[in-house]
Amino acid sequence: MTVQGKPLTDEDRAIYEWQLDVPGFGEEGQERLKGASVLISRVGGLGSVVAYELAAAGIGRLVLVHAGNIKPSDLNRQLAMTHDALGTPRVVSAKRRLNELNPRMSIDAISENITDDNAERLVGEVDLVVDCAPLFEERFAMNREAVRQGKPLVECAMYELEAHITTIIPGQTPCLACLHPEEPPAWRRRFPVFGAVSGTVGCMGAMEAIKVLGGLGAPLAGRMVTMDLRDMTFRTMKLTRNPNCPICSHLNKRC
Amino acid sequence: MNITVEYTAQLKARTGCSDETFEVDSSCDLPALFSAIAGRHGDPVREIVLDAQDTPVQVLCFVNDKQVDWGAPPQLAEGAKITIMSPISGG
């Protein structure tokens, strides 16, 4: 993908010198990150960590989307939330915490969730989307817009001590609807999980975003990494597009 | 023939195991295997793998690590390994 980079300052070079030495990245990759914008749908257990790692890496602009106020049950995993902010909007806490780490970045904190009504506008504002949302209706809305607008979409998910991640490149890889054609009937909003599980896959989601935006490595395009942290089993599964997918089958490249 | 079935997430919790073996007829196809899985474990598993018409819900499924195309489910063979990935999300 093409991201219009922004020139680095001496302060940038001082802050990012450890990652500027990464082969295949360098100053050109850092400039791309500085010029890039990322939408993170929900800054909960997954999204908090994705946002924190992207802030640390020097992404230029984050759009954080998450409705509601901080509840006690958020605090086992939502690392952008703080105890003293209980009862206040999640995105306000997240923005404050991220700006403590990186005051140079721009953050749009939007206290709403992705819907069919706002997905076009919100996806249209960024270069890449990271899906950390719990509800399939939100995820499907994001997927539809990401495919329609040709924006990469990093998909992160978790349950108990398990998680998986894949990166959707519209027209090249399966989209979310190829993997799950319909809303799963037995899916429940609340599920068991540790913060260390969401943190693990959240870091991987941030790394995928950095790779796609910074132009290094091999993103999980058409592949899904699954992990079970109960026994530390990691597998990579090859994914295939659904030739009858109502969302992406009109795009003709095959992975 | 013997088929190994692996489960993830909710399915692992509801079956109480990460994998198990099914002894099935050589004519058994994937929809029939899903019915056998639901039959062994009852409604908590049935509601994930079968719809109201007892046809397979199109969960993410792999046969020998190759993703199943539900438009043309593959034939099963002795020793096949089926991985059924229960849908999961963020949060």
GROMACS .gro file of C-alpha atoms in nm:
model
  346
    1MET     CA    1   0.000   0.000   0.000
    2THR     CA    2   0.109   0.360  -0.047
    3VAL     CA    3   0.127   0.589   0.253
    4GLN     CA    4   0.248   0.944   0.211
    5GLY     CA    5   0.537   0.968   0.457
    6LYS     CA    6   0.621   1.269   0.670
    7PRO     CA    7   0.978   1.387   0.732
    8LEU     CA    8   1.134   1.302   1.067
    9THR     CA    9   1.258   1.557   1.316
   10ASP     CA   10   1.571   1.518   1.528
   11GLU     CA   11   1.340   1.437   1.819
   12ASP     CA   12   1.180   1.157   1.613
   13ARG     CA   13   1.523   1.013   1.529
   14ALA     CA   14   1.621   1.018   1.896
   15ILE     CA   15   1.300   0.845   2.008
   16TYR     CA   16   1.287   0.579   1.738
   17GLU     CA   17   1.659   0.503   1.695
   18TRP     CA   18   1.622   0.143   1.815
   19GLN     CA   19   1.359   0.059   1.551
   20LEU     CA   20   1.525   0.269   1.278
   21ASP     CA   21   1.796   0.001   1.285
   22VAL     CA   22   1.549  -0.275   1.193
   23PRO     CA   23   1.647  -0.414   0.849
   24GLY     CA   24   1.387  -0.335   0.586
   25PHE     CA   25   1.242  -0.048   0.789
   26GLY     CA   26   1.481   0.240   0.851
   27GLU     CA   27   1.405   0.610   0.818
   28GLU     CA   28   1.178   0.553   0.517
   29GLY     CA   29   0.958   0.314   0.713
   30GLN     CA   30   0.943   0.551   1.009
   31GLU     CA   31   0.838   0.835   0.782
   32ARG     CA   32   0.556   0.614   0.652
   33LEU     CA   33   0.438   0.543   1.006
   34LYS     CA   34   0.447   0.913   1.086
   35GLY     CA   35   0.231   0.987   0.783
   36ALA     CA   36  -0.012   0.701   0.851
   37SER     CA   37  -0.351   0.692   1.018
   38VAL     CA   38  -0.516   0.389   1.180
   39LEU     CA   39  -0.873   0.327   1.294
   40ILE     CA   40  -0.900   0.102   1.600
   41SER     CA   41  -1.250  -0.022   1.655
   42ARG     CA   42  -1.288  -0.046   2.031
   43VAL     CA   43  -0.999   0.018   2.263
   44GLY     CA   44  -1.080  -0.266   2.501
   45GLY     CA   45  -0.851  -0.555   2.588
   46LEU     CA   46  -0.722  -0.590   2.234
   47GLY     CA   47  -0.757  -0.235   2.108
   48SER     CA   48  -0.588  -0.075   2.409
   49VAL     CA   49  -0.274  -0.273   2.343
   50VAL     CA   50  -0.286  -0.221   1.966
   51ALA     CA   51  -0.320   0.154   2.026
   52TYR     CA   52  -0.042   0.163   2.285
   53GLU     CA   53   0.204  -0.021   2.062
   54LEU     CA   54   0.116   0.194   1.761
   55ALA     CA   55   0.159   0.507   1.973
   56ALA     CA   56   0.498   0.379   2.086
   57ALA     CA   57   0.596   0.299   1.727
   58GLY     CA   58   0.522   0.652   1.609
   59ILE     CA   59   0.200   0.627   1.408
   60GLY     CA   60   0.099   0.978   1.306
   61ARG     CA   61  -0.274   0.960   1.379
   62LEU     CA   62  -0.509   0.723   1.557
   63VAL     CA   63  -0.886   0.722   1.533
   64LEU     CA   64  -1.019   0.547   1.845
   65VAL     CA   65  -1.380   0.433   1.833
   66HIS     CA   66  -1.546   0.296   2.146
   67ALA     CA   67  -1.875   0.387   2.312
   68GLY     CA   68  -1.947   0.385   2.682
   69ASN     CA   69  -1.784   0.451   3.016
   70ILE     CA   70  -1.519   0.252   3.201
   71LYS     CA   71  -1.658  -0.030   3.417
   72PRO     CA   72  -1.472  -0.224   3.689
   73SER     CA   73  -1.483  -0.537   3.470
   74ASP     CA   74  -1.281  -0.353   3.200
   75LEU     CA   75  -0.975  -0.323   3.419
   76ASN     CA   76  -0.847  -0.681   3.394
   77ARG     CA   77  -0.745  -0.626   3.032
   78GLN     CA   78  -0.818  -0.275   2.899
   79LEU     CA   79  -0.477  -0.124   2.959
   80ALA     CA   80  -0.566   0.221   2.829
   81MET     CA   81  -0.820   0.257   3.112
   82THR     CA   82  -0.733   0.363   3.465
   83HIS     CA   83  -0.896   0.300   3.801
   84ASP     CA   84  -0.934   0.670   3.876
   85ALA     CA   85  -1.129   0.713   3.551
   86LEU     CA   86  -1.403   0.459   3.635
   87GLY     CA   87  -1.737   0.587   3.512
   88THR     CA   88  -1.586   0.824   3.255
   89PRO     CA   89  -1.574   0.771   2.874
   90ARG     CA   90  -1.333   0.500   2.765
   91VAL     CA   91  -1.195   0.693   2.469
   92VAL     CA   92  -1.112   0.994   2.689
   93SER     CA   93  -0.906   0.774   2.921
   94ALA     CA   94  -0.744   0.603   2.625
   95LYS     CA   95  -0.649   0.930   2.459
   96ARG     CA   96  -0.499   1.067   2.780
   97ARG     CA   97  -0.295   0.754   2.842
   98LEU     CA   98  -0.170   0.734   2.483
   99ASN     CA   99  -0.073   1.101   2.480
  100GLU     CA  100   0.130   1.046   2.799
  101LEU     CA  101   0.339   0.804   2.595
  102ASN     CA  102   0.335   0.996   2.268
  103PRO     CA  103   0.226   1.361   2.282
  104ARG     CA  104   0.333   1.416   1.922
  105MET     CA  105   0.063   1.201   1.765
  106SER     CA  106  -0.287   1.310   1.672
  107ILE     CA  107  -0.576   1.118   1.832
  108ASP     CA  108  -0.943   1.139   1.738
  109ALA     CA  109  -1.137   0.993   2.033
  110ILE     CA  110  -1.490   0.904   1.924
  111SER     CA  111  -1.729   0.777   2.189
  112GLU     CA  112  -1.937   0.555   1.961
  113ASN     CA  113  -1.911   0.208   1.813
  114ILE     CA  114  -1.891   0.119   1.445
  115THR     CA  115  -2.232   0.088   1.279
  116ASP     CA  116  -2.365   0.067   0.926
  117ASP     CA  117  -2.427   0.443   0.952
  118ASN     CA  118  -2.076   0.560   1.049
  119ALA     CA  119  -1.851   0.289   0.900
  120GLU     CA  120  -1.807   0.460   0.561
  121ARG     CA  121  -1.699   0.789   0.718
  122LEU     CA  122  -1.469   0.639   0.982
  123VAL     CA  123  -1.298   0.388   0.754
  124GLY     CA  124  -1.264   0.664   0.495
  125GLU     CA  125  -1.054   0.873   0.733
  126VAL     CA  126  -0.766   0.627   0.770
  127ASP     CA  127  -0.509   0.417   0.585
  128LEU     CA  128  -0.569   0.094   0.779
  129VAL     CA  129  -0.824  -0.053   1.020
  130VAL     CA  130  -0.766  -0.282   1.319
  131ASP     CA  131  -1.076  -0.474   1.421
  132CYS     CA  132  -1.084  -0.535   1.795
  133ALA     CA  133  -1.464  -0.531   1.830
  134PRO     CA  134  -1.669  -0.797   2.008
  135LEU     CA  135  -1.989  -0.788   1.802
  136PHE     CA  136  -2.011  -0.945   1.459
  137GLU     CA  137  -2.247  -0.673   1.332
  138GLU     CA  138  -1.974  -0.413   1.398
  139ARG     CA  139  -1.710  -0.635   1.243
  140PHE     CA  140  -1.918  -0.702   0.933
  141ALA     CA  141  -1.985  -0.327   0.889
  142MET     CA  142  -1.611  -0.257   0.911
  143ASN     CA  143  -1.528  -0.541   0.676
  144ARG     CA  144  -1.778  -0.422   0.414
  145GLU     CA  145  -1.634  -0.071   0.417
  146ALA     CA  146  -1.271  -0.181   0.427
  147VAL     CA  147  -1.330  -0.402   0.122
  148ARG     CA  148  -1.528  -0.133  -0.061
  149GLN     CA  149  -1.261   0.131   0.005
  150GLY     CA  150  -0.966  -0.107  -0.048
  151LYS     CA  151  -0.827  -0.052   0.303
  152PRO     CA  152  -0.625  -0.323   0.482
  153LEU     CA  153  -0.802  -0.467   0.785
  154VAL     CA  154  -0.622  -0.648   1.067
  155GLU     CA  155  -0.854  -0.895   1.237
  156CYS     CA  156  -0.782  -0.988   1.600
  157ALA     CA  157  -0.994  -1.218   1.814
  158MET     CA  158  -0.966  -1.410   2.140
  159TYR     CA  159  -1.144  -1.648   2.375
  160GLU     CA  160  -1.025  -1.783   2.708
  161LEU     CA  161  -0.653  -1.860   2.650
  162GLU     CA  162  -0.692  -1.881   2.272
  163ALA     CA  163  -0.660  -1.616   2.004
  164HIS     CA  164  -0.618  -1.575   1.633
  165ILE     CA  165  -0.517  -1.305   1.390
  166THR     CA  166  -0.518  -1.249   1.016
  167THR     CA  167  -0.471  -0.951   0.786
  168ILE     CA  168  -0.724  -0.880   0.514
  169ILE     CA  169  -0.599  -0.716   0.197
  170PRO     CA  170  -0.914  -0.648  -0.011
  171GLY     CA  171  -0.907  -0.822  -0.346
  172GLN     CA  172  -0.609  -1.037  -0.251
  173THR     CA  173  -0.712  -1.229   0.060
  174PRO     CA  174  -1.031  -1.369   0.210
  175CYS     CA  175  -1.238  -1.103   0.383
  176LEU     CA  176  -1.418  -1.152   0.715
  177ALA     CA  177  -1.736  -1.256   0.534
  178CYS     CA  178  -1.541  -1.529   0.350
  179LEU     CA  179  -1.454  -1.676   0.690
  180HIS     CA  180  -1.788  -1.614   0.862
  181PRO     CA  181  -2.067  -1.567   0.605
  182GLU     CA  182  -2.328  -1.498   0.873
  183GLU     CA  183  -2.345  -1.386   1.232
  184PRO     CA  184  -2.265  -1.694   1.443
  185PRO     CA  185  -2.586  -1.788   1.623
  186ALA     CA  186  -2.421  -1.907   1.942
  187TRP     CA  187  -2.181  -1.615   1.989
  188ARG     CA  188  -2.209  -1.440   2.326
  189ARG     CA  189  -2.091  -1.087   2.398
  190ARG     CA  190  -1.923  -1.182   2.725
  191PHE     CA  191  -1.660  -1.454   2.729
  192PRO     CA  192  -1.375  -1.568   2.954
  193VAL     CA  193  -1.035  -1.411   2.889
  194PHE     CA  194  -0.717  -1.289   3.056
  195GLY     CA  195  -0.560  -0.953   2.980
  196ALA     CA  196  -0.236  -1.132   2.897
  197VAL     CA  197  -0.419  -1.309   2.611
  198SER     CA  198  -0.567  -0.989   2.466
  199GLY     CA  199  -0.228  -0.824   2.516
  200THR     CA  200  -0.049  -1.100   2.324
  201VAL     CA  201  -0.271  -1.083   2.019
  202GLY     CA  202  -0.296  -0.703   2.051
  203CYS     CA  203   0.083  -0.674   2.015
  204MET     CA  204   0.065  -0.902   1.712
  205GLY     CA  205  -0.212  -0.687   1.563
  206ALA     CA  206   0.000  -0.375   1.609
  207MET     CA  207   0.295  -0.549   1.445
  208GLU     CA  208   0.078  -0.643   1.147
  209ALA     CA  209  -0.029  -0.278   1.111
  210ILE     CA  210   0.332  -0.160   1.134
  211LYS     CA  211   0.437  -0.414   0.869
  212VAL     CA  212   0.163  -0.320   0.625
  213LEU     CA  213   0.207   0.056   0.673
  214GLY     CA  214   0.585   0.051   0.704
  215GLY     CA  215   0.637  -0.184   0.410
  216LEU     CA  216   0.839  -0.456   0.579
  217GLY     CA  217   0.811  -0.827   0.642
  218ALA     CA  218   0.531  -1.059   0.530
  219PRO     CA  219   0.190  -0.971   0.674
  220LEU     CA  220  -0.059  -1.250   0.751
  221ALA     CA  221  -0.227  -1.205   0.414
  222GLY     CA  222  -0.433  -1.517   0.342
  223ARG     CA  223  -0.295  -1.682   0.655
  224MET     CA  224  -0.428  -1.704   1.007
  225VAL     CA  225  -0.212  -1.756   1.314
  226THR     CA  226  -0.399  -1.940   1.586
  227MET     CA  227  -0.262  -1.974   1.934
  228ASP     CA  228  -0.355  -2.155   2.252
  229LEU     CA  229  -0.160  -2.004   2.539
  230ARG     CA  230  -0.273  -2.284   2.770
  231ASP     CA  231  -0.010  -2.507   2.612
  232MET     CA  232   0.168  -2.244   2.398
  233THR     CA  233   0.061  -2.403   2.070
  234PHE     CA  234   0.092  -2.175   1.767
  235ARG     CA  235  -0.023  -2.274   1.417
  236THR     CA  236  -0.049  -2.096   1.085
  237MET     CA  237  -0.350  -2.192   0.872
  238LYS     CA  238  -0.386  -2.106   0.505
  239LEU     CA  239  -0.712  -1.928   0.424
  240THR     CA  240  -0.897  -1.927   0.093
  241ARG     CA  241  -1.146  -1.681  -0.053
  242ASN     CA  242  -1.509  -1.774  -0.089
  243PRO     CA  243  -1.583  -1.751  -0.463
  244ASN     CA  244  -1.943  -1.667  -0.375
  245CYS     CA  245  -1.866  -1.413  -0.103
  246PRO     CA  246  -2.127  -1.135  -0.127
  247ILE     CA  247  -1.873  -0.879  -0.004
  248CYS     CA  248  -1.550  -0.942  -0.193
  249SER     CA  249  -1.601  -1.200  -0.470
  250HIS     CA  250  -1.634  -0.922  -0.732
  251LEU     CA  251  -1.270  -0.834  -0.668
  252ASN     CA  252  -1.082  -1.065  -0.894
  253LYS     CA  253  -0.735  -1.136  -0.755
  254ARG     CA  254  -0.701  -1.465  -0.570
  255CYS     CA  255  -0.465  -1.530  -0.281
  256MET     CA  256  -1.269  -4.520   0.911
  257ASN     CA  257  -1.129  -4.307   1.193
  258ILE     CA  258  -1.145  -3.930   1.178
  259THR     CA  259  -0.978  -3.696   1.427
  260VAL     CA  260  -1.173  -3.380   1.511
  261GLU     CA  261  -1.004  -3.081   1.676
  262TYR     CA  262  -1.199  -2.805   1.850
  263THR     CA  263  -1.116  -2.447   1.948
  264ALA     CA  264  -1.263  -2.188   2.184
  265GLN     CA  265  -1.633  -2.236   2.265
  266LEU     CA  266  -1.639  -2.577   2.102
  267LYS     CA  267  -1.348  -2.692   2.312
  268ALA     CA  268  -1.530  -2.572   2.624
  269ARG     CA  269  -1.860  -2.731   2.527
  270THR     CA  270  -1.719  -3.067   2.419
  271GLY     CA  271  -1.478  -3.076   2.710
  272CYS     CA  272  -1.189  -3.181   2.490
  273SER     CA  273  -0.946  -3.032   2.241
  274ASP     CA  274  -0.969  -3.331   2.006
  275GLU     CA  275  -1.138  -3.667   1.977
  276THR     CA  276  -1.179  -3.954   1.734
  277PHE     CA  277  -1.491  -4.053   1.541
  278GLU     CA  278  -1.531  -4.395   1.382
  279VAL     CA  279  -1.755  -4.343   1.080
  280ASP     CA  280  -1.859  -4.524   0.761
  281SER     CA  281  -1.637  -4.480   0.459
  282SER     CA  282  -1.924  -4.292   0.291
  283CYS     CA  283  -1.933  -4.029   0.568
  284ASP     CA  284  -1.909  -3.673   0.439
  285LEU     CA  285  -1.851  -3.349   0.629
  286PRO     CA  286  -2.221  -3.269   0.692
  287ALA     CA  287  -2.272  -3.622   0.827
  288LEU     CA  288  -1.967  -3.582   1.049
  289PHE     CA  289  -2.109  -3.255   1.188
  290SER     CA  290  -2.433  -3.439   1.269
  291ALA     CA  291  -2.232  -3.709   1.447
  292ILE     CA  292  -2.049  -3.443   1.650
  293ALA     CA  293  -2.380  -3.282   1.748
  294GLY     CA  294  -2.524  -3.622   1.829
  295ARG     CA  295  -2.238  -3.709   2.059
  296HIS     CA  296  -2.234  -3.378   2.249
  297GLY     CA  297  -2.597  -3.260   2.237
  298ASP     CA  298  -2.756  -2.916   2.214
  299PRO     CA  299  -2.470  -2.697   2.345
  300VAL     CA  300  -2.256  -2.815   2.053
  301ARG     CA  301  -2.543  -2.858   1.807
  302GLU     CA  302  -2.626  -2.486   1.826
  303ILE     CA  303  -2.273  -2.400   1.709
  304VAL     CA  304  -2.226  -2.653   1.429
  305LEU     CA  305  -2.579  -2.710   1.291
  306ASP     CA  306  -2.860  -2.473   1.200
  307ALA     CA  307  -3.233  -2.524   1.264
  308GLN     CA  308  -3.255  -2.748   0.955
  309ASP     CA  309  -2.968  -2.963   1.087
  310THR     CA  310  -2.737  -2.850   0.808
  311PRO     CA  311  -2.384  -2.739   0.900
  312VAL     CA  312  -2.343  -2.380   1.004
  313GLN     CA  313  -2.060  -2.247   0.791
  314VAL     CA  314  -1.802  -2.232   1.067
  315LEU     CA  315  -1.437  -2.195   0.979
  316CYS     CA  316  -1.331  -2.554   0.922
  317PHE     CA  317  -1.016  -2.719   0.793
  318VAL     CA  318  -0.959  -3.070   0.661
  319ASN     CA  319  -0.593  -3.164   0.697
  320ASP     CA  320  -0.517  -2.792   0.749
  321LYS     CA  321  -0.690  -2.696   0.420
  322GLN     CA  322  -0.984  -2.461   0.461
  323VAL     CA  323  -1.319  -2.611   0.365
  324ASP     CA  324  -1.507  -2.454   0.077
  325TRP     CA  325  -1.866  -2.508   0.190
  326GLY     CA  326  -1.976  -2.489  -0.172
  327ALA     CA  327  -1.781  -2.808  -0.239
  328PRO     CA  328  -1.695  -2.987   0.088
  329PRO     CA  329  -1.407  -3.233   0.044
  330GLN     CA  330  -1.439  -3.610   0.077
  331LEU     CA  331  -1.322  -3.752   0.406
  332ALA     CA  332  -1.064  -4.027   0.418
  333GLU     CA  333  -0.920  -4.259   0.682
  334GLY     CA  334  -0.700  -4.064   0.922
  335ALA     CA  335  -0.831  -3.721   0.820
  336LYS     CA  336  -0.784  -3.439   1.071
  337ILE     CA  337  -1.077  -3.196   1.093
  338THR     CA  338  -1.026  -2.864   1.272
  339ILE     CA  339  -1.341  -2.673   1.360
  340MET     CA  340  -1.278  -2.315   1.470
  341SER     CA  341  -1.552  -2.173   1.682
  342PRO     CA  342  -1.608  -1.805   1.590
  343ILE     CA  343  -1.440  -1.563   1.832
  344SER     CA  344  -1.408  -1.184   1.856
  345GLY     CA  345  -1.238  -0.898   2.033
  346GLY     CA  346  -1.348  -0.732   2.351
   0.00000   0.00000   0.00000
